[in-house]
Coordinates of C-alpha atoms in Angstrom, one line a residue:
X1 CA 194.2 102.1 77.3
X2 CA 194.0 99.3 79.9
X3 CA 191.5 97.3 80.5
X4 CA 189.2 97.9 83.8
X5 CA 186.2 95.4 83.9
X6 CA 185.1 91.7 82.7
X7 CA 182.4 92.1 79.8
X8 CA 179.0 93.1 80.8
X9 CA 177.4 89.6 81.9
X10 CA 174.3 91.0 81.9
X11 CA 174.1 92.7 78.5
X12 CA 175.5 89.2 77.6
X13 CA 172.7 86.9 79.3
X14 CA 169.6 89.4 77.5
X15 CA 171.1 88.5 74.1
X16 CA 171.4 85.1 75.2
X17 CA 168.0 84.8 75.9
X18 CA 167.1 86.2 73.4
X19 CA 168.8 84.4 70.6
X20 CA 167.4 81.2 72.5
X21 CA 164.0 82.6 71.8
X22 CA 164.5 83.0 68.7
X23 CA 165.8 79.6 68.0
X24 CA 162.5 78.2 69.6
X25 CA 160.3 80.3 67.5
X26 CA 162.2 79.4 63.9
X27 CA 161.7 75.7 64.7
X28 CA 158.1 76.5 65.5
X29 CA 157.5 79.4 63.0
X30 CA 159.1 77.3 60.1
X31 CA 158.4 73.6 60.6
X32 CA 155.2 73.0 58.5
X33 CA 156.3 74.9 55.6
X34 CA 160.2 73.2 55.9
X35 CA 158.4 70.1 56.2
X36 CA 156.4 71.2 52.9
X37 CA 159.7 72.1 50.9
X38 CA 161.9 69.9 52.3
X39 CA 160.6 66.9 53.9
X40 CA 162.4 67.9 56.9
X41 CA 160.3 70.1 59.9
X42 CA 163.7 70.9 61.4
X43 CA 165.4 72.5 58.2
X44 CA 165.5 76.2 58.9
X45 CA 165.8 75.4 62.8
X46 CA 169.3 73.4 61.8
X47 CA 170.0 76.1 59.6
X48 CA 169.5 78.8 62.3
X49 CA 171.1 77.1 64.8
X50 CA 174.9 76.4 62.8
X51 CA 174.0 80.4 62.0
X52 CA 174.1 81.0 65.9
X53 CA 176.9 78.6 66.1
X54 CA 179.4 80.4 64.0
X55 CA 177.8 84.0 65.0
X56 CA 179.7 82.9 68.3
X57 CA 183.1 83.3 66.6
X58 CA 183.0 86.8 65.0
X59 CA 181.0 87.5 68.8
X60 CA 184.1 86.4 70.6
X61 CA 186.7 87.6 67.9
X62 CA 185.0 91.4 68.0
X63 CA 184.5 90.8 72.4
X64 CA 188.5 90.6 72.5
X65 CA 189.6 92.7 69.3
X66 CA 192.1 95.7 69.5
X67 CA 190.0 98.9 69.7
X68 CA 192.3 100.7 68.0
X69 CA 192.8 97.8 65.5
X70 CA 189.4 98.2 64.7
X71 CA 189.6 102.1 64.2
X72 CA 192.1 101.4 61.5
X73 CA 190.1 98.9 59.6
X74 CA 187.0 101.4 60.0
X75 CA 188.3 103.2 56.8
X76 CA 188.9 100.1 54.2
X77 CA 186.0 98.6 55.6
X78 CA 183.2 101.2 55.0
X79 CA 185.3 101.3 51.1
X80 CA 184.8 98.3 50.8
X81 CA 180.9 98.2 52.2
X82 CA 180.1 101.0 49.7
X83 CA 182.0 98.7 46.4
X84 CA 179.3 95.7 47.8
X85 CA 176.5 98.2 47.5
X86 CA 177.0 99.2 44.5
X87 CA 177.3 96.2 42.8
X88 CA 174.5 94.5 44.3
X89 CA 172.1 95.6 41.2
X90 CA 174.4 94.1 39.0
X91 CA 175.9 90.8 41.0
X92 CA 173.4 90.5 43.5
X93 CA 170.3 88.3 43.6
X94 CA 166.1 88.4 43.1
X95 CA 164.4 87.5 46.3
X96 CA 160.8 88.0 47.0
X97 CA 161.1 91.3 44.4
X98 CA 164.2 92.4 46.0
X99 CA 168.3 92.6 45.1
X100 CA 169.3 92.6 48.8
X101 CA 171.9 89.6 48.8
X102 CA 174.8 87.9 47.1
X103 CA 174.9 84.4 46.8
X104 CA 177.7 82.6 48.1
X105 CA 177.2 78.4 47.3
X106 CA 174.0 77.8 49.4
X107 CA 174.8 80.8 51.1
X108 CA 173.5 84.6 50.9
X109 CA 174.8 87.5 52.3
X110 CA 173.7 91.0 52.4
X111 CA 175.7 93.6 52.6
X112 CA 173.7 95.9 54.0
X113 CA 173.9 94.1 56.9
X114 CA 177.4 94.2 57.1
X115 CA 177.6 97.9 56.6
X116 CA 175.7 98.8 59.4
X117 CA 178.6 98.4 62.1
X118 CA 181.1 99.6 60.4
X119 CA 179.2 102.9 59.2
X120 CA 178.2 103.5 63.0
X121 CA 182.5 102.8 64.0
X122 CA 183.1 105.1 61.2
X123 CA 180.8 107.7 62.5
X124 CA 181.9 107.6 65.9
X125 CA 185.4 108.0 64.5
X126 CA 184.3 110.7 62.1
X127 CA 182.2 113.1 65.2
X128 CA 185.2 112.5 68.0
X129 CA 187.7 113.6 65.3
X130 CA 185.8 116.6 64.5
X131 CA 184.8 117.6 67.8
X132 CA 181.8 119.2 69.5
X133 CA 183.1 123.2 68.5
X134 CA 183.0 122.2 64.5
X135 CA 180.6 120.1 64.2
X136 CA 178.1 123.0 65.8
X137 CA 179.4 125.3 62.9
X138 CA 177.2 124.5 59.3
X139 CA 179.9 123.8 57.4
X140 CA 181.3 120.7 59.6
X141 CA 177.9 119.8 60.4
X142 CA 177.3 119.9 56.7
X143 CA 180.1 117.9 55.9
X144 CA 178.8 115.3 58.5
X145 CA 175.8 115.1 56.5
X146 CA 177.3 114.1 53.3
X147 CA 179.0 111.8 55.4
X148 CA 176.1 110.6 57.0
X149 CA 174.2 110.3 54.0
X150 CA 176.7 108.2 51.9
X151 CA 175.5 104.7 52.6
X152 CA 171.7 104.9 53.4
X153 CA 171.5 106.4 50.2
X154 CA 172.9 103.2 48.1
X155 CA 171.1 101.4 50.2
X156 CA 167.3 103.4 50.9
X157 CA 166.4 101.8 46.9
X158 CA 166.6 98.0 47.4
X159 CA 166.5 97.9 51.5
X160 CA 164.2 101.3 52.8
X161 CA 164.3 99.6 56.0
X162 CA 167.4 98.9 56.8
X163 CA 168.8 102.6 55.6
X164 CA 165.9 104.1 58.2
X165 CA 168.1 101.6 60.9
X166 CA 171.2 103.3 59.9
X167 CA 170.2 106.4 59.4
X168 CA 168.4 106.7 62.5
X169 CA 171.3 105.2 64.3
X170 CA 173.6 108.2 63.1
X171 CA 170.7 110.8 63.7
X172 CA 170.6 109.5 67.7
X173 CA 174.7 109.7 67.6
X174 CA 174.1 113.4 66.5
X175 CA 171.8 114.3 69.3
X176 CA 174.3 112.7 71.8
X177 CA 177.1 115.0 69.9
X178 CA 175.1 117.7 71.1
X179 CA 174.2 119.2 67.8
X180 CA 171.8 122.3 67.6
X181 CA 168.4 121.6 67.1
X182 CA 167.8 123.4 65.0
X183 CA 170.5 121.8 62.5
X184 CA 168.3 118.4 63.5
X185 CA 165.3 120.1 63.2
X186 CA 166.5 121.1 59.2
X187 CA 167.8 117.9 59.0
X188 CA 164.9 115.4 60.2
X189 CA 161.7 117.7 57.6
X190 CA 165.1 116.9 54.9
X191 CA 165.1 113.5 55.9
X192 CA 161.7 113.2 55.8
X193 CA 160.8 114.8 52.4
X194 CA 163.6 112.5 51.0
X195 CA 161.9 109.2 52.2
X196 CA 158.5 110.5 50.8
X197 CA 160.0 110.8 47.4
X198 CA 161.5 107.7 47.4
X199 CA 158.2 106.5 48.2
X200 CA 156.4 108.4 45.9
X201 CA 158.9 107.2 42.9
X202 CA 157.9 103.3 43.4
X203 CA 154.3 102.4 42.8
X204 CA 155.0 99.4 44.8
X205 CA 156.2 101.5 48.7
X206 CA 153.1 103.7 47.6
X207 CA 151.3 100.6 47.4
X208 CA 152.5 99.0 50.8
X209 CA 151.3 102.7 52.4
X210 CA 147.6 102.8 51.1
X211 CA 148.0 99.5 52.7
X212 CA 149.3 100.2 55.8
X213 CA 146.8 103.1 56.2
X214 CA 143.8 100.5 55.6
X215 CA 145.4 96.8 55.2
X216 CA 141.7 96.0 55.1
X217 CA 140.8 97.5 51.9
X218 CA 142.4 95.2 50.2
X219 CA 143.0 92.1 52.8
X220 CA 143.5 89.6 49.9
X221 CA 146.0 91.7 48.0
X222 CA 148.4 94.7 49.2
X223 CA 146.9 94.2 52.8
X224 CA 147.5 90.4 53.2
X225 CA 150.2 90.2 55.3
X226 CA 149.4 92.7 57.7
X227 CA 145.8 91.4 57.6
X228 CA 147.3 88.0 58.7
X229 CA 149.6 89.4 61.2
X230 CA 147.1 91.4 63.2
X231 CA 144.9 87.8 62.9
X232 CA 148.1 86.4 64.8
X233 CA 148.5 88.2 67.2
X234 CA 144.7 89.1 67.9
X235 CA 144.0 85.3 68.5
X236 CA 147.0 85.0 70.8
X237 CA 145.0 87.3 73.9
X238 CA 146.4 86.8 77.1
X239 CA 148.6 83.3 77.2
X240 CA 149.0 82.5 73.5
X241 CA 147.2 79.4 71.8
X242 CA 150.4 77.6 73.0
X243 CA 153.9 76.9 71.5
X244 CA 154.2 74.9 68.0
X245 CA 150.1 75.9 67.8
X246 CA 150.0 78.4 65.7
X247 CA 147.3 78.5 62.8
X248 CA 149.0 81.1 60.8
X249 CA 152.2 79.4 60.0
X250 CA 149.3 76.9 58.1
X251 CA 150.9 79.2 55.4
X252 CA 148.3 81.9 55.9
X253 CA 151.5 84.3 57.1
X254 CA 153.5 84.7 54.4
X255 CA 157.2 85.2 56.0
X256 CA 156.7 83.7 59.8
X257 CA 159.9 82.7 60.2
X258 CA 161.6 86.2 58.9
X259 CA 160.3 89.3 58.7
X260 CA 156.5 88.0 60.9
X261 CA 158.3 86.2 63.5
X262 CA 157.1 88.5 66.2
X263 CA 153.0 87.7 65.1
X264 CA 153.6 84.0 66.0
X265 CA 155.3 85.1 69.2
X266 CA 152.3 86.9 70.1
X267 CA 150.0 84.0 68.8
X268 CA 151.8 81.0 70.3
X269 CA 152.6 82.8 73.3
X270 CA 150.0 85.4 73.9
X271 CA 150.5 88.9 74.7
X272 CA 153.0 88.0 78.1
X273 CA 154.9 86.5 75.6
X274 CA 154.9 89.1 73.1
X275 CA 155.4 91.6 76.1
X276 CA 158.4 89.5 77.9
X277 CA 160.6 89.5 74.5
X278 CA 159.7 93.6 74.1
X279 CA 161.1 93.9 77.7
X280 CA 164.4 92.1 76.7
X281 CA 164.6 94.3 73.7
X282 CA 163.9 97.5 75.9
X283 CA 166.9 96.0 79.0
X284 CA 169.2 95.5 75.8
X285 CA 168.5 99.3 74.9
X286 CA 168.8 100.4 78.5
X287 CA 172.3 98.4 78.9
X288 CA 174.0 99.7 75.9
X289 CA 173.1 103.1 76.5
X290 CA 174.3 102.8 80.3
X291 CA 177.5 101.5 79.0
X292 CA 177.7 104.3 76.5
X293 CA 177.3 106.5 79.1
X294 CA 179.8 105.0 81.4
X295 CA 182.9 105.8 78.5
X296 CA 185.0 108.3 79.1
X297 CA 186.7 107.9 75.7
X298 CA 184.2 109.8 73.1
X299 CA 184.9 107.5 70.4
X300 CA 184.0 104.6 72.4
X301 CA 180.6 105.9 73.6
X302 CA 179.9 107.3 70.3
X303 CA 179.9 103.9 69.0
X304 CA 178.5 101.9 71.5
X305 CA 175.4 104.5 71.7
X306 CA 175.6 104.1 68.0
X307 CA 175.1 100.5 68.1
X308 CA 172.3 99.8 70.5
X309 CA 170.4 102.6 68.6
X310 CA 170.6 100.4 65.6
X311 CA 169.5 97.5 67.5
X312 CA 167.2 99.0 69.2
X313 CA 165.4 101.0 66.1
X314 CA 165.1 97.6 63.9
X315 CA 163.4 96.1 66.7
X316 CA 161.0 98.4 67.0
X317 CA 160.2 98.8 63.2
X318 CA 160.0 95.2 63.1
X319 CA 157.4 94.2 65.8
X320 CA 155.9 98.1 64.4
X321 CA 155.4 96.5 60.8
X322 CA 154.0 93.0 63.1
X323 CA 151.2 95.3 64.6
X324 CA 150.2 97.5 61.8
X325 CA 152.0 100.6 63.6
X326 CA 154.7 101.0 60.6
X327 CA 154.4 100.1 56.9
X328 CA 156.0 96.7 55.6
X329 CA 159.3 96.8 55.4
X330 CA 161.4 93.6 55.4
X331 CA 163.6 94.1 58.4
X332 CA 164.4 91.0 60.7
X333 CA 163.7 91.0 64.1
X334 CA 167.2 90.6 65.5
X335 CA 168.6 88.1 67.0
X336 CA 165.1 85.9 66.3
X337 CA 164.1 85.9 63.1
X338 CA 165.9 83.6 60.8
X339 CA 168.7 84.4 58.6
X340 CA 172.5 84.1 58.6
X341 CA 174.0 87.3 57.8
X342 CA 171.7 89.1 60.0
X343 CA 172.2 87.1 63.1
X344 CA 176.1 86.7 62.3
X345 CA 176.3 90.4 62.2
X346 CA 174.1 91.2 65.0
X347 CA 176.4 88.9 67.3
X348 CA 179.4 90.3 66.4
X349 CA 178.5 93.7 66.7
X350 CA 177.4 92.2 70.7
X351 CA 180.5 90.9 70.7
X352 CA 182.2 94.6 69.9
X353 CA 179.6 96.1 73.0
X354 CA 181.3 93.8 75.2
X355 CA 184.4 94.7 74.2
X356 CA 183.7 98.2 75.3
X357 CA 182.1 97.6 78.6
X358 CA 185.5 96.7 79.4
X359 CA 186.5 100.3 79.6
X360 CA 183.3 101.4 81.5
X361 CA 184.0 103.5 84.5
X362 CA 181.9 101.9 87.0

C-alpha cells in the first residue's frame, strides 16, 4: 500500500480556519462570564487554546499512522469504547443534568466522543469485510444492524445527540454500500419510532419538543434558550453588531461558548458571518466526500465518507438547534465551540482524513 500524494492542504487549511474561528469566538463568547467566575476574561480562551495545542499531536500522530495499524486496534478499541459507556452512569459525572463525562484532575472527558471514530473505522471494516453481495441479503444486513445499533444505543440515554451523529454517520455509510432501499426505508420509520420513544419515556426531551415547536410559549422556562438564540442571531442582520459586542453573552444565552456558539457568530458577525463559517462547513463536507470518492480501497472510503458524515451531521444539528430548526440537543459545534475532548477528537479524526488522502487517486 504505497503512498501516492502529500495530505490534502486544502481539507487542511478549511479546518484551520476554522478552528481559528473558533478560538476567536470562545474568547469573545466566554470573556464576561470567565471574568465573572474567574477573575480572568481570557480563562476559557487559554483553556481552548492548550486544547487546540495538544489536539495538534493526536492530528499529526493519526496524519502519519499505519492504516493497517489502525484496523487492528479498531477491535480493542470499540471494546474498550463500549466498557467507558457503560460505566459512565456509575463513574461518570453530573453536568448541567447530564452524566456525559469522566473527570480526570481538572479535566473531563467524554467518551462518547471518543467512540465516534472508532465506531465509523469499525464499520468501514465491518461493511468491506462483508461485502456488497451479503450485506444486500437480510440476514447480513440484519447482522449489520445489530452491529450498527450497539453503541448509539448506550449512548441515545445520556447524549441523544451525539448517537443521532453516529447513527446517522453509519446510515450515510450504508447508502454508499449500496444497500436496498427498501432495507433503509425499514430501517430509517425503525429508527425513527425508536428516537420517539425515547423521547416519549423522559418528560424532560418531551419537554425540550413542546419547546422547540413554540419556544415562545414558554420564553422564560423550557423555551429560554432558544428564545435567546433566535434574539442573537435576529439582532445580528446583515454585518453583525461587531466582534466582542454581543449583548447575549451579558449572560442572557445560557451556553455561548458551547453548545450556542453559532448565535454569537451570527450576532457579532451578522448573517455574512454566520454564512462564511456554514460555507467552510459545507467545503469540509465537499472535500472529504471527494476524497472518499477518490479511494480505490473500500475500507478506506468507507471510513473517510464515514467521517465527514459525522462532521458534517453535528454541524448541522448544532447551528439547527442555534436557529430553532432542530430541538436542543447539547452537541458542540466542532472545531469552535469550546471543550477539550471534543476538539481533541475532532482533530485527530482530521488528522486520520489526511492520512487517507494520501492514497487518493488523483
Amino acid at each position: 500500500m504505497d503512498k501516492k500524494n502529500q495530505p490534502d492542504l486544502v481539507l487542511f487549511l478549511i479546518t484551520l480556519v476554522l478552528l481559528i474561528i473558533g478560538l476567536i469566538m470562545v474568547l469573545s463568547a466566554s470573556s464576561y462570564e470567565a471574568m465573572l467566575d474567574y477573575d480572568d476574561a481570557l480563562h476559557f480562551f487559554k483553556r481552548q487554546a492548550a486544547f487546540m495545542a495538544m489536539g495538534f499531536i493526536p492530528m499529526f500522530i493519526m496524519m502519519n499512522i499505519n492504516i493497517d495499524f489502525v484496523k487492528r486496534l479498531a477491535f480493542p478499541g470499540l471494546a474498550i469504547s463500549i466498557v467507558l459507556l457503560l460505566l459512565l452512569p456509575v463513574f461518570g459525572v453530573d453536568v448541567n443534568g447530564a452524566v456525559r463525562w469522566y473527570r480526570i484532575g481538572p479535566l473531563q472527558f467524554g467518551p462518547a466522543e471518543m467512540a465516534k471514530p472508532i465506531v465509523i473505522v469499525f464499520f468501514a471494516m465491518w461493511l468491506t469485510a462483508l461485502g456488497k453481495k451479503n450485506l444486500r441479503t437480510f440476514k447480513g444486513f440484519f447482522i449489520t444492524l445489530l452491529i450498527l445499533a450497539v453503541v448509539p444505543v448506550l449512548i441515545i440515554g445520556e447524549d441523544l445527540g451525539t448517537a443521532v451523529c453516529i447513527a446517522g454517520a453509519m446510515f450515510c455509510m450504508l447508502i454508499v454500500a449500496e444497500v436496498p432501499v427498501s432495507y433503509l426505508i425499514g430501517l430509517a420509520c425503525t429508527a425513527a419510532a425508536g428516537v420517539a420513544a425515547m423521547i416519549v419515556a423522559e418528560p424532560y426531551r418531551v419537554q425540550r419538543i413542546l419547546a422547540f415547536l413554540d419556544p415562545f410559549a414558554d420564553p422564560l422556562g423550557k423555551g429560554y434558550q432558544v428564545v435567546q438564540s433566535l434574539y442573537a442571531i435576529g439582532s445580528g442582520s446583515m454585518f453583525g453588531v461587531g466582534l466582542g459586542a454581543s449583548r447575549q453573552k451579558l449572560m442572557h444565552l445560557p451556553e455561548m461558548h458551547t453548545d450556542f456558539i453559532f448565535s454569537i457568530i451570527g450576532e457579532e458577525l451578522g448573517f455574512l458571518g454566520a454564512a462564511f463559517v456554514i460555507l467552510l462547513f459545507a467545503a469540509f463536507i465537499w472535500r472529504g466526500f471527494l476524497l472518499s470518492s477518490q479511494l480505490e480501497d473500500r475500507f478506506m472510503a468507507f471510513t473517510a465518507f464515514g467521517l465527514t458524515a459525522s462532521i458534517g451531521i453535528q454541524a448541522m444539528i448544532n447551528i439547527g438547534v442555534a436557529v430553532g430548526a432542530f430541538p436542543v440537543t447539547g452537541i458542540p459545534l466542532p472545531f469552535i465551540s469550546y471543550g477539550g475532548s471534543s476538539l481533541i477528537f475532532m482533530m485527530a479524526t482530521v488528522g486520520f482524513l489526511l492520512n487517507l488522502s494520501k492514497y487518493a487517486k488523483k
